[in-house]
Short mmCIF file of C-alpha atoms in Angstrom, two decimals:
data_model
loop_
_atom_site.label_atom_id
_atom_site.label_comp_id
_atom_site.label_asym_id
_atom_site.label_seq_id
_atom_site.Cartn_x
_atom_site.Cartn_y
_atom_site.Cartn_z
CA MET A 1500 -2.78 44.51 24.66
CA ALA A 1501 -6.28 43.06 24.78
CA GLY A 1502 -9.48 44.54 26.12
CA ASP A 1503 -10.95 48.00 26.16
CA GLY A 1504 -10.89 48.10 29.96
CA SER A 1505 -14.66 47.84 30.24
CA GLY A 1506 -15.25 45.61 33.28
CA ALA A 1507 -11.80 44.10 32.81
CA ARG A 1508 -10.21 42.62 35.91
CA GLN A 1509 -6.66 43.52 36.86
CA LEU A 1510 -4.24 40.93 35.54
CA THR A 1511 -2.04 39.12 38.04
CA ALA A 1512 1.72 39.27 37.88
CA GLN A 1513 1.69 35.70 36.58
CA GLU A 1514 -0.71 36.61 33.78
CA HIS A 1515 1.44 39.60 32.77
CA ARG A 1516 4.47 37.31 32.75
CA ASN A 1517 2.68 34.76 30.55
CA VAL A 1518 1.67 37.39 28.00
CA ALA A 1519 5.24 38.68 27.86
CA THR A 1520 6.49 35.11 27.34
CA ALA A 1521 4.07 34.55 24.46
CA TYR A 1522 5.44 37.66 22.77
CA GLU A 1523 8.99 36.51 23.53
CA GLN A 1524 8.41 33.14 21.86
CA MET A 1525 7.58 34.81 18.57
CA ALA A 1526 10.40 37.35 18.94
CA ALA A 1527 12.81 34.50 19.67
CA ALA A 1528 11.56 32.64 16.59
CA MET A 1529 12.22 35.69 14.41
CA ALA A 1530 15.66 36.08 16.00
CA GLY A 1531 16.30 32.42 15.14
CA TRP A 1532 15.62 33.14 11.46
CA ARG A 1533 18.73 35.36 11.47
CA ASP A 1534 20.90 33.80 14.16
CA ALA A 1535 20.28 30.13 14.89
CA ALA A 1536 22.22 30.11 18.16
CA GLU A 1537 20.39 33.11 19.57
CA GLY A 1538 17.03 31.66 18.58
CA ARG A 1539 17.80 28.38 20.28
CA ARG A 1540 19.05 30.06 23.44
CA ARG A 1541 15.99 32.24 23.80
CA LEU A 1542 13.50 29.48 23.03
CA GLU A 1543 15.12 27.03 25.44
CA ALA A 1544 14.85 29.68 28.14
CA ILE A 1545 11.07 29.97 27.89
CA GLN A 1546 9.83 26.60 26.63
CA SER A 1547 9.39 23.62 28.90
CA ASP A 1548 11.53 20.54 28.14
CA GLY A 1549 8.29 18.66 27.57
CA LEU A 1550 6.73 21.27 25.27
CA VAL A 1551 4.04 19.88 22.98
CA TRP A 1552 3.00 21.92 19.96
CA TYR A 1553 0.67 21.27 17.04
CA THR A 1554 -1.98 22.61 14.68
CA PRO A 1555 -5.33 21.32 15.98
CA SER A 1556 -7.20 19.31 13.40
CA ALA A 1557 -9.64 16.42 13.28
CA ASN A 1558 -7.41 15.02 10.53
CA PRO A 1559 -4.63 13.01 12.23
CA THR A 1560 -2.25 13.66 9.32
CA ARG A 1561 -2.51 17.37 10.00
CA GLU A 1562 -2.48 17.34 13.80
CA LEU A 1563 1.10 16.20 14.40
CA HIS A 1564 2.23 16.54 17.99
CA GLN A 1565 5.85 17.61 18.14
CA GLY A 1566 8.30 18.58 20.87
CA ARG A 1567 10.59 21.45 21.74
CA GLU A 1568 13.56 20.25 19.72
CA GLN A 1569 11.42 19.99 16.62
CA TYR A 1570 10.11 23.52 17.14
CA ILE A 1571 13.62 24.87 17.56
CA LYS A 1572 14.82 23.03 14.46
CA LEU A 1573 11.88 24.37 12.47
CA VAL A 1574 12.86 27.92 13.41
CA THR A 1575 16.65 27.68 13.31
CA GLU A 1576 17.02 25.35 10.34
CA PHE A 1577 14.05 25.25 7.98
CA GLN A 1578 12.79 28.81 8.46
CA PHE A 1579 16.36 30.11 8.76
CA ASP A 1580 17.09 28.57 5.35
CA TYR A 1581 13.91 29.66 3.60
CA TYR A 1582 12.77 33.05 4.90
CA ILE A 1583 14.17 36.30 3.50
CA PRO A 1584 15.19 39.18 5.82
CA GLY A 1585 12.20 41.33 6.66
CA SER A 1586 9.87 38.35 7.04
CA LYS A 1587 7.87 38.71 10.22
CA VAL A 1588 5.12 37.47 12.45
CA GLU A 1589 3.25 39.97 14.57
CA ILE A 1590 0.94 39.45 17.52
CA PHE A 1591 -1.70 42.18 17.44
CA ALA A 1592 -4.01 41.15 20.29
CA THR A 1593 -4.04 38.87 23.32
CA THR A 1594 -6.59 37.34 25.67
CA VAL A 1595 -5.27 36.02 28.96
CA GLN A 1596 -6.73 34.05 31.82
CA GLY A 1597 -4.72 32.15 34.37
CA ASN A 1598 -2.18 29.92 32.66
CA ARG A 1599 -3.69 30.46 29.18
CA VAL A 1600 -2.84 33.14 26.64
CA ALA A 1601 -4.65 33.34 23.29
CA THR A 1602 -2.91 35.54 20.75
CA GLU A 1603 -4.10 36.80 17.38
CA MET A 1604 -1.22 37.01 14.97
CA ILE A 1605 -0.43 37.66 11.33
CA SER A 1606 2.54 36.49 9.28
CA ASP A 1607 4.08 38.32 6.35
CA ILE A 1608 6.84 36.17 4.98
CA VAL A 1609 8.65 35.73 1.69
CA LEU A 1610 10.55 32.58 0.82
CA LYS A 1611 13.94 32.75 -0.85
CA ASP A 1612 12.38 31.74 -4.18
CA GLY A 1613 10.25 34.89 -3.98
CA THR A 1614 7.01 33.17 -3.01
CA PRO A 1615 5.00 35.16 -0.45
CA TYR A 1616 3.46 33.30 2.46
CA THR A 1617 0.96 35.07 4.70
CA ASN A 1618 -1.45 33.67 7.24
CA ARG A 1619 -3.80 34.48 10.12
CA TYR A 1620 -3.52 32.72 13.48
CA GLN A 1621 -5.08 32.50 16.88
CA GLN A 1622 -2.50 30.68 18.94
CA LEU A 1623 -3.03 29.25 22.38
CA PHE A 1624 -0.18 29.12 24.89
CA THR A 1625 -0.57 27.11 28.08
CA PHE A 1626 2.01 27.76 30.81
CA SER A 1627 3.50 25.75 33.63
CA PRO A 1628 3.39 27.20 37.16
CA ALA A 1629 7.00 28.26 36.57
CA GLY A 1630 5.94 30.30 33.56
CA LYS A 1631 7.32 28.10 30.79
CA VAL A 1632 5.35 27.27 27.65
CA GLU A 1633 4.02 23.74 28.08
CA VAL A 1634 1.54 23.53 25.21
CA TYR A 1635 1.48 25.66 22.08
CA LYS A 1636 -1.45 25.27 19.69
CA LEU A 1637 -1.29 26.99 16.34
CA TYR A 1638 -4.84 27.46 15.01
CA MET A 1639 -4.54 28.93 11.52
CA ASP A 1640 -6.07 29.11 8.06
CA THR A 1641 -4.77 25.76 6.81
CA ALA A 1642 -6.53 26.12 3.45
CA ILE A 1643 -3.83 28.65 2.53
CA PHE A 1644 -1.42 25.74 2.13
CA ILE A 1645 -3.83 23.98 -0.22
CA ARG A 1646 -4.17 27.17 -2.27
CA ASP A 1647 -0.42 27.70 -2.42
CA ASP A 1648 0.38 24.06 -3.17
CA ASN A 1649 -2.26 24.00 -5.89
CA ARG A 1650 -0.79 27.16 -7.36
CA ALA A 1651 2.62 25.51 -7.52
CA THR A 1652 1.15 22.38 -9.15
CA ALA A 1653 -0.97 24.41 -11.56
CA LYS A 1654 2.22 26.21 -12.58
CA ILE A 1655 3.39 22.90 -13.97
CA ALA A 1656 0.39 23.00 -16.33
CA ASP A 1657 1.24 26.62 -17.25
CA ASP A 1658 4.84 25.67 -17.96
CA PHE A 1659 3.69 22.65 -19.95
CA LEU A 1660 1.35 24.65 -22.20
CA TYR A 1661 3.99 27.32 -22.61
CA ALA A 1662 6.63 24.77 -23.63
CA LEU A 1663 4.15 23.11 -26.00
CA SER A 1664 3.61 26.46 -27.67
CA THR A 1665 7.19 27.52 -28.35
CA CYS A 1666 7.74 26.06 -31.82
CA GLY A 1667 10.44 23.82 -30.38
CA THR A 1668 10.54 20.71 -28.21
CA LEU A 1669 13.55 21.12 -25.94
CA GLY A 1670 11.54 22.97 -23.32
CA LEU A 1671 8.95 20.23 -23.34
CA SER A 1672 11.64 17.57 -23.16
CA HIS A 1673 13.06 19.28 -20.07
CA LEU A 1674 9.71 19.09 -18.28
CA LEU A 1675 9.21 15.38 -18.92
CA THR A 1676 11.00 12.54 -17.16
CA ASP A 1677 13.00 10.24 -19.44
CA ALA A 1678 10.39 7.53 -18.99
CA ALA A 1679 7.41 9.84 -19.49
CA THR A 1680 4.50 8.59 -21.57
CA TRP A 1681 2.00 10.51 -23.67
CA THR A 1682 -1.41 9.23 -24.73
CA PHE A 1683 -3.41 11.08 -27.34
CA THR A 1684 -6.98 10.25 -28.32
CA ASN A 1685 -8.21 12.02 -31.42
CA LEU A 1686 -11.88 12.84 -31.87
CA GLY A 1687 -13.78 9.58 -32.26
CA GLY A 1688 -10.52 7.64 -32.30
CA ARG A 1689 -8.57 5.13 -30.29
CA PRO A 1690 -5.82 6.16 -27.87
CA GLN A 1691 -2.29 6.38 -29.26
CA PHE A 1692 0.33 5.46 -26.65
CA MET A 1693 3.73 7.06 -27.08
CA ASN A 1694 7.00 7.10 -25.18
CA LYS A 1695 8.79 10.42 -24.66
CA GLU A 1696 10.75 10.26 -27.89
CA ALA A 1697 7.69 9.45 -30.01
CA ALA A 1698 5.63 12.12 -28.28
CA LEU A 1699 8.22 14.81 -28.92
CA ARG A 1700 8.49 13.68 -32.54
CA ARG A 1701 4.73 14.02 -32.90
CA VAL A 1702 4.76 17.52 -31.43
CA ASP A 1703 7.65 18.46 -33.70
CA LYS A 1704 5.70 17.34 -36.76
CA LEU A 1705 2.54 19.10 -35.65
CA GLN A 1706 4.51 22.32 -35.16
CA GLU A 1707 5.86 21.93 -38.67
CA ARG A 1708 2.51 21.18 -40.26
CA LEU A 1709 0.26 23.61 -38.41
CA THR A 1710 0.86 27.34 -38.29
CA GLY A 1711 -0.25 28.84 -35.01
CA TYR A 1712 0.31 25.61 -33.05
CA GLY A 1713 0.01 27.31 -29.65
CA PHE A 1714 -2.30 26.66 -26.72
CA LYS A 1715 -4.21 29.17 -24.61
CA ALA A 1716 -5.30 27.88 -21.23
CA MET A 1717 -8.97 28.32 -20.41
CA THR A 1718 -9.40 30.46 -17.31
CA GLY A 1719 -10.28 28.53 -14.19
CA SER A 1720 -9.94 25.19 -15.92
CA ALA A 1721 -7.10 23.76 -13.83
CA VAL A 1722 -8.01 20.80 -11.64
CA VAL A 1723 -5.38 19.98 -9.06
CA ASN A 1724 -5.25 17.08 -6.66
CA GLY A 1725 -2.04 15.66 -5.26
CA ALA A 1726 0.38 14.85 -8.07
CA HIS A 1727 -2.26 15.37 -10.76
CA VAL A 1728 -3.14 18.50 -12.62
CA THR A 1729 -5.52 18.73 -15.54
CA VAL A 1730 -6.03 21.75 -17.72
CA ARG A 1731 -8.08 22.70 -20.76
CA ALA A 1732 -6.64 24.80 -23.52
CA LYS A 1733 -7.72 26.06 -26.91
CA LEU A 1734 -5.82 25.66 -30.13
CA SER A 1735 -6.36 27.89 -33.15
CA ALA A 1736 -4.16 26.84 -36.03
CA THR A 1737 -4.12 26.31 -39.81
CA ASP A 1738 -3.19 23.06 -41.53
CA THR A 1739 -0.60 24.15 -44.12
CA ARG A 1740 -1.35 21.17 -46.35
CA ASN A 1741 -4.96 22.07 -47.06
CA ARG A 1742 -5.26 25.57 -45.54
CA LYS A 1743 -8.05 24.28 -43.26
CA PRO A 1744 -8.51 26.06 -39.93
CA ILE A 1745 -8.31 23.96 -36.79
CA GLU A 1746 -10.24 25.17 -33.75
CA THR A 1747 -10.10 22.62 -31.00
CA GLU A 1748 -10.27 22.39 -27.25
CA HIS A 1749 -7.82 20.08 -25.50
CA HIS A 1750 -7.98 18.45 -22.11
CA PHE A 1751 -4.57 17.52 -20.72
CA VAL A 1752 -4.33 15.18 -17.73
CA ILE A 1753 -0.83 15.53 -16.29
CA ARG A 1754 0.79 13.49 -13.56
CA THR A 1755 3.97 14.69 -11.86
CA GLU A 1756 6.60 12.68 -10.01
CA LYS A 1757 5.21 13.73 -6.64
CA PRO A 1758 2.63 16.12 -5.25
CA GLN A 1759 3.56 19.56 -4.02
CA GLU A 1760 4.26 19.45 -0.31
CA SER A 1761 4.14 22.09 2.33
CA SER A 1762 5.10 22.37 5.92
CA HIS A 1763 4.21 25.08 8.41
CA ALA A 1764 7.01 27.13 7.02
CA GLY A 1765 7.33 26.53 3.32
CA ARG A 1766 6.85 24.24 0.42
CA ILE A 1767 8.87 21.75 -1.55
CA LEU A 1768 8.14 21.67 -5.24
CA GLY A 1769 7.10 18.47 -6.97
CA GLY A 1770 9.17 17.01 -9.79
CA LYS A 1771 8.87 16.46 -13.50
CA ILE A 1772 5.97 15.21 -15.61
CA VAL A 1773 5.56 11.45 -15.62
CA SER A 1774 2.61 11.14 -17.96
CA VAL A 1775 0.37 13.22 -20.19
CA ARG A 1776 -3.03 12.10 -21.44
CA GLU A 1777 -4.40 14.41 -24.11
CA TYR A 1778 -8.02 14.55 -25.24
CA ILE A 1779 -9.70 16.77 -27.80
CA ARG A 1780 -13.12 18.13 -28.65
CA GLY A 1781 -14.66 20.26 -31.35
CA GLY A 1782 -12.42 18.91 -34.10
CA SER A 1783 -9.48 16.65 -34.91
CA LEU A 1784 -5.75 17.01 -35.30
CA PRO A 1785 -4.10 15.61 -38.41
CA GLU A 1786 -2.92 12.05 -37.87
CA ILE A 1787 0.87 12.14 -37.55
CA MET B 917 -23.28 27.77 32.25
CA GLU B 918 -21.41 26.54 35.28
CA PHE B 919 -18.29 28.51 36.15
CA LYS B 920 -15.34 26.59 37.49
CA GLU B 921 -12.47 27.32 39.86
CA PHE B 922 -10.46 28.58 36.87
CA ASP B 923 -13.04 31.34 36.40
CA ARG B 924 -12.92 32.56 40.00
CA CYS B 925 -10.81 35.54 38.99
CA LEU B 926 -13.24 36.84 36.37
CA SER B 927 -15.05 40.12 36.85
CA ASP B 928 -18.87 40.28 36.62
CA ALA B 929 -18.64 41.74 33.12
CA GLU B 930 -16.23 39.03 32.03
CA ARG B 931 -18.58 36.33 33.37
CA LEU B 932 -21.42 37.86 31.37
CA ASN B 933 -19.25 37.73 28.27
CA VAL B 934 -18.23 34.10 28.79
CA ALA B 935 -21.85 33.10 29.39
CA ALA B 936 -22.90 34.92 26.20
CA ALA B 937 -20.29 33.07 24.16
CA TYR B 938 -21.56 29.72 25.43
CA ASP B 939 -25.17 30.83 24.87
CA MET B 940 -24.43 31.71 21.25
CA ILE B 941 -22.96 28.27 20.57
CA ASP B 942 -25.89 26.74 22.39
CA ALA B 943 -28.37 28.63 20.20
CA ILE B 944 -26.61 27.41 17.06
CA ARG B 945 -26.80 23.85 18.34
CA ARG B 946 -30.47 24.12 19.35
CA THR B 947 -31.40 25.25 15.85
CA TRP B 948 -30.46 21.81 14.48
CA SER B 949 -33.30 20.17 16.36
CA ASP B 950 -35.57 23.20 16.58
CA PRO B 951 -35.14 25.20 13.38
CA GLN B 952 -38.17 27.37 14.15
CA THR B 953 -37.08 28.86 17.45
CA GLY B 954 -33.68 27.52 18.44
CA TRP B 955 -31.85 30.50 16.91
CA ARG B 956 -33.97 33.21 18.57
CA PRO B 957 -31.57 33.96 21.46
CA LEU B 958 -29.16 35.22 18.81
CA GLU B 959 -31.34 38.28 18.29
CA SER B 960 -30.52 39.56 21.76
CA LEU B 961 -27.01 38.10 22.04
CA LEU B 962 -25.71 39.79 18.90
CA ALA B 963 -25.27 43.57 18.92
CA SER B 964 -26.85 45.52 16.07
CA ASP B 965 -23.39 46.19 14.59
CA PHE B 966 -22.32 42.56 14.88
CA ILE B 967 -20.04 41.09 12.21
CA SER B 968 -18.72 37.58 11.73
CA PHE B 969 -15.81 36.39 9.62
CA THR B 970 -13.07 33.78 9.29
CA PRO B 971 -9.69 35.54 9.23
CA THR B 972 -7.76 34.64 6.09
CA SER B 973 -5.13 36.21 3.88
CA ASP B 974 -6.87 34.75 0.79
CA PRO B 975 -9.02 37.50 -0.73
CA ASP B 976 -11.18 34.88 -2.50
CA ARG B 977 -12.42 33.66 0.87
CA GLN B 978 -12.69 36.96 2.66
CA GLN B 979 -16.29 37.72 3.49
CA GLN B 980 -18.13 39.24 6.40
CA LEU B 981 -21.65 38.53 7.58
CA ASP B 982 -23.63 41.14 9.45
CA LYS B 983 -26.15 40.24 12.15
CA ARG B 984 -28.96 39.44 9.73
CA GLY B 985 -26.70 37.52 7.37
CA PHE B 986 -25.24 35.46 10.19
CA ILE B 987 -28.62 34.57 11.68
CA ASP B 988 -29.95 33.67 8.23
CA SER B 989 -26.94 31.44 7.62
CA ILE B 990 -27.67 29.57 10.86
CA ARG B 991 -31.38 29.29 10.10
CA ASN B 992 -30.87 28.18 6.50
CA GLN B 993 -27.93 25.80 6.79
CA LEU B 994 -28.59 23.91 9.95
CA PRO B 995 -31.77 22.10 9.10
CA ARG B 996 -29.60 20.13 6.65
CA LEU B 997 -27.54 18.78 9.56
CA LYS B 998 -28.67 15.89 11.70
CA PRO B 999 -29.65 16.76 15.30
CA GLU B 1000 -26.88 14.41 16.57
CA SER B 1001 -24.27 16.84 15.21
CA ARG B 1002 -21.93 18.28 17.86
CA LEU B 1003 -20.60 21.75 18.53
CA GLU B 1004 -18.96 22.01 21.92
CA ILE B 1005 -16.77 24.58 23.63
CA VAL B 1006 -14.06 22.64 25.46
CA ALA B 1007 -12.13 25.57 26.99
CA HIS B 1008 -12.19 29.36 27.17
CA THR B 1009 -9.88 32.27 27.91
CA ALA B 1010 -11.45 35.57 28.93
CA HIS B 1011 -10.28 39.06 29.75
CA GLY B 1012 -11.99 42.41 29.37
CA ASN B 1013 -14.18 42.47 26.27
CA ARG B 1014 -12.54 39.38 24.71
CA VAL B 1015 -13.42 35.70 25.03
CA ALA B 1016 -11.43 33.06 23.12
CA THR B 1017 -12.99 29.60 22.98
CA GLU B 1018 -11.65 26.27 21.81
CA THR B 1019 -14.47 24.38 20.14
CA ASN B 1020 -14.80 20.93 18.61
CA SER B 1021 -17.40 20.26 15.96
CA GLU B 1022 -18.80 17.22 14.21
CA MET B 1023 -21.34 18.14 11.54
CA LEU B 1024 -23.34 15.13 10.39
CA ARG B 1025 -25.17 15.83 7.16
CA GLU B 1026 -28.40 14.31 5.94
CA ASP B 1027 -26.52 12.74 3.03
CA GLY B 1028 -24.43 10.73 5.48
CA SER B 1029 -21.22 12.74 5.12
CA ALA B 1030 -19.50 14.32 8.12
CA LEU B 1031 -17.26 17.30 8.71
CA ARG B 1032 -15.17 17.38 11.86
CA ASN B 1033 -13.18 20.40 12.88
CA ARG B 1034 -11.28 22.20 15.61
CA HIS B 1035 -11.88 25.92 16.13
CA HIS B 1036 -10.37 28.73 18.16
CA GLN B 1037 -13.03 31.40 18.12
CA LEU B 1038 -12.81 34.96 19.31
CA PHE B 1039 -15.82 36.85 20.68
CA LEU B 1040 -15.56 40.62 21.09
CA PHE B 1041 -18.08 42.50 23.21
CA GLY B 1042 -19.41 46.04 23.35
CA ALA B 1043 -21.70 46.15 26.33
CA PRO B 1044 -21.10 43.09 28.55
CA GLY B 1045 -22.99 40.10 27.13
CA ARG B 1046 -23.58 41.68 23.71
CA ILE B 1047 -21.39 40.26 20.94
CA THR B 1048 -20.03 42.72 18.38
CA GLN B 1049 -17.60 40.44 16.56
CA TYR B 1050 -17.22 36.72 16.07
CA ARG B 1051 -14.00 35.50 14.44
CA THR B 1052 -13.52 31.81 13.67
CA TYR B 1053 -9.99 30.48 13.31
CA MET B 1054 -10.10 26.82 12.30
CA ASP B 1055 -8.61 24.03 10.24
CA SER B 1056 -10.03 25.46 7.02
CA ALA B 1057 -8.35 22.72 4.99
CA ALA B 1058 -10.87 20.32 6.53
CA ILE B 1059 -13.66 22.16 4.74
CA VAL B 1060 -11.79 21.93 1.45
CA ASP B 1061 -11.15 18.22 2.03
CA SER B 1062 -14.82 17.66 2.83
CA ALA B 1063 -16.00 19.56 -0.27
CA ILE B 1064 -13.68 17.52 -2.47
CA ALA B 1065 -14.77 14.24 -0.87
CA ARG B 1066 -18.44 15.12 -1.39
CA GLY B 1067 -17.65 16.19 -4.96
CA GLU B 1068 -16.05 12.83 -5.63
CA VAL B 1069 -19.15 11.00 -4.39
CA LEU B 1070 -21.39 13.21 -6.52
CA VAL B 1071 -19.31 12.71 -9.67
CA ARG B 1072 -19.15 8.95 -9.20
CA GLU B 1073 -22.93 8.84 -8.77
CA PHE B 1074 -23.31 10.90 -11.93
CA VAL B 1075 -21.09 8.59 -13.97
CA THR B 1076 -22.94 5.53 -12.67
CA ALA B 1077 -26.31 7.06 -13.49
CA LEU B 1078 -25.05 8.07 -16.94
CA GLY B 1079 -23.88 4.56 -17.76
CA ALA B 1080 -27.08 3.03 -16.43
CA ALA B 1081 -29.31 5.62 -18.14
CA SER B 1082 -30.90 5.94 -14.74
CA PRO B 1083 -33.55 8.54 -13.82
CA GLU B 1084 -31.12 9.45 -11.00
CA LEU B 1085 -29.40 11.52 -13.65
CA GLU B 1086 -32.21 14.09 -13.47
CA ARG B 1087 -31.93 14.31 -9.69
CA LEU B 1088 -28.17 14.76 -9.86
CA ALA B 1089 -28.22 17.38 -12.61
CA ALA B 1090 -28.73 21.00 -11.61
CA LYS B 1091 -31.42 23.13 -13.15
CA GLY B 1092 -29.84 24.46 -16.34
CA PHE B 1093 -27.41 21.52 -16.62
CA GLU B 1094 -25.72 21.21 -20.00
CA PHE B 1095 -23.82 18.34 -21.57
CA GLY B 1096 -21.32 19.32 -24.26
CA PRO B 1097 -20.69 16.51 -26.78
CA ALA B 1098 -17.14 15.77 -27.89
CA ASP B 1099 -17.73 16.81 -31.49
CA GLY B 1100 -18.45 20.36 -30.36
CA SER B 1101 -22.10 20.27 -31.39
CA ALA B 1102 -24.70 22.23 -29.40
CA PRO B 1103 -24.98 21.33 -25.71
CA ILE B 1104 -27.94 19.21 -24.65
CA ASP B 1105 -29.94 19.25 -21.41
CA VAL B 1106 -30.37 16.32 -19.03
CA VAL B 1107 -33.69 15.21 -20.50
CA VAL B 1108 -32.26 14.95 -24.01
CA LEU B 1109 -29.11 13.31 -22.63
CA LEU B 1110 -31.17 10.70 -20.80
CA THR B 1111 -33.25 10.01 -23.89
CA LYS B 1112 -30.15 9.55 -26.03
CA ILE B 1113 -28.41 7.33 -23.47
CA ARG B 1114 -31.51 5.14 -23.17
CA ALA B 1115 -31.60 4.78 -26.95
CA LEU B 1116 -27.92 3.86 -26.86
CA ARG B 1117 -28.55 1.18 -24.28
CA GLU B 1118 -31.16 -0.33 -26.57
CA ARG B 1119 -28.50 -0.64 -29.26
CA VAL B 1120 -25.59 -1.57 -27.01
CA LYS B 1121 -26.98 -3.95 -24.47
CA THR B 1122 -23.69 -4.23 -22.57
CA LEU B 1123 -23.06 -0.50 -22.14
CA HIS B 1124 -20.89 0.00 -19.10
CA LEU B 1125 -18.74 2.96 -18.13
CA HIS B 1126 -16.01 2.61 -15.55
CA ILE B 1127 -13.51 5.12 -14.26
CA ILE B 1128 -9.96 4.09 -15.14
CA GLU B 1129 -7.19 3.88 -12.53
CA ASN B 1130 -6.22 7.40 -11.41
CA GLY B 1131 -8.93 8.61 -13.77
CA LEU B 1132 -10.84 10.75 -11.29
CA ILE B 1133 -9.22 14.00 -10.24
CA VAL B 1134 -11.43 16.21 -8.11
CA ASP B 1135 -10.87 19.79 -7.01
CA GLN B 1136 -13.27 22.35 -5.57
CA GLY B 1137 -16.25 22.51 -7.90
CA ILE B 1138 -14.60 20.77 -10.85
CA ALA B 1139 -13.50 17.26 -11.72
CA SER B 1140 -11.67 15.52 -14.54
CA VAL B 1141 -12.96 12.01 -15.25
CA GLU B 1142 -11.49 9.41 -17.60
CA LEU B 1143 -13.75 6.50 -18.42
CA GLN B 1144 -13.50 3.33 -20.36
CA SER B 1145 -16.62 2.01 -22.00
CA SER B 1146 -17.40 -1.61 -22.65
CA SER B 1147 -16.42 -0.98 -26.30
CA GLY B 1148 -12.86 -0.29 -25.10
CA SER B 1149 -12.97 3.41 -25.96
CA LEU B 1150 -11.46 5.95 -23.63
CA HIS B 1151 -13.71 8.90 -22.78
CA SER B 1152 -12.83 12.04 -20.93
CA LEU B 1153 -15.24 14.36 -19.14
CA VAL B 1154 -14.74 17.65 -17.36
CA ILE B 1155 -17.53 18.03 -14.84
CA TYR B 1156 -18.53 21.13 -12.87
CA PHE B 1157 -20.58 20.76 -9.69
CA ASP B 1158 -21.89 22.65 -6.68
CA ASP B 1159 -22.76 21.28 -3.21
CA ASP B 1160 -25.50 18.98 -4.41
CA HIS B 1161 -25.66 18.86 -8.21
CA VAL B 1162 -23.65 18.52 -11.40
CA THR B 1163 -24.02 21.78 -13.28
CA ASN B 1164 -22.12 21.06 -16.49
CA ALA B 1165 -20.27 18.23 -18.24
CA SER B 1166 -18.10 18.48 -21.35
CA GLU B 1167 -16.81 15.37 -23.07
CA PHE B 1168 -13.63 15.00 -25.08
CA SER B 1169 -12.34 12.67 -27.80
CA SER B 1170 -14.68 9.69 -27.88
CA GLY B 1171 -18.35 10.59 -27.67
CA ILE B 1172 -20.23 8.37 -25.26
CA LEU B 1173 -23.35 8.80 -27.40
CA GLU B 1174 -21.40 7.55 -30.44
CA ILE B 1175 -20.50 4.23 -28.87
CA SER B 1176 -21.32 1.37 -31.19
CA SER B 1177 -21.75 -2.23 -30.15
#
């Protein structure tokens, strides 16, 4: 519990009850991850019918005011579906005054796809005179979601470069939508616009003509914003027709079907690659 | 500060702590309009072993400031904010040596940009009224959003200045700025770049660079830009930047300096 006792007032019975209820909300949530009915029962017992909960933000798209039913569904449906056993949230300190309880909490969660999700929170619970949670504010490190979403989007670039470097094109074909387009602008040249089939044919021919046709991503070069990811990668290859070395740096601008999305509890991965725009510096690729 | 009915239950020590929390925020705010002395109350409010940090599970953003570092950060940063900026505690919760405050902020910068946020801070006390720890929980994504928005403005200004061969290019480029041409030749500095662009504009009177649709993708400190020049060529740049300047630009495929009329 909070405080080192130095000059601390004695808490009232109501304040003790409110602290216990704050702990119970998180315990009930964790119970709901395993047993939806139990989670619902325990949350309905301590949350007011008119509960309002949200993550405070000056950005109206991030501060979404939701009600009790939405909180219960988040716990007993979304989190129930996505969190592995052993996932937990843990309150480690509280500050209480009257009908307000501020709690410091950590989460240590793993999603069923193996992705870890951890965060740091200072929640604020506001209670009704009857001791039910009326308002629940979840202050937390929201930039974690940006980091994690960007990691998921950047992975698309990793997968793309990997598929481009496998001396085959089926992997690349799998990453692209059927209607995907590919634009390549050689050094000093005009853009070549290709549909998926033509792009894969070009890659196939480059793989045949150049030994060592494989790309190494440049560290820290990924740029991620929404459904777009760009990445720079180096190519070191040899043109088998004239034995000339090719040392080039490529800039790929990739657009996916949709941006990565996250909620309070997890993330939904974006789709396939819709377009690739490829640029080059330091040299040219053979015209195919 | 004025205590309200809600605070009637607080002990004397707890009242001292609440007042100290408000005084610290007040000192930060005063520094915006009085950078010489506004911060001085912090010297007595903060204990000698004071630390400040924003709790995060991201090791890249984990950092702690000690008393000197925190005071320096207030003294150095805040003169770049306009005095009309706001930092206001709207509610507090206090018990023992802990005070949690809900705070709203609106930071108005000299460049016209603004950063608004919502914070839930935690003050920990040793002796009553002396702050030993200050933890700021907040909508950290707002800071990322703001940095990206400012980066986008900076990059757009850079591209405009580049196309116009404007002296603004020197103001926007950081000390040590380098431009890497598409052909992989040696990087050039901003003075050489400006000279070459001006020479280009003499040859190509209608030089104009515009960012294509969806051609500007900005992340923290780095941007990908795709431009079309008046010659119809497509140019790609990867631009690195800090808070106020472009630090590096590398071009790909079609060299801007090779544009012909």
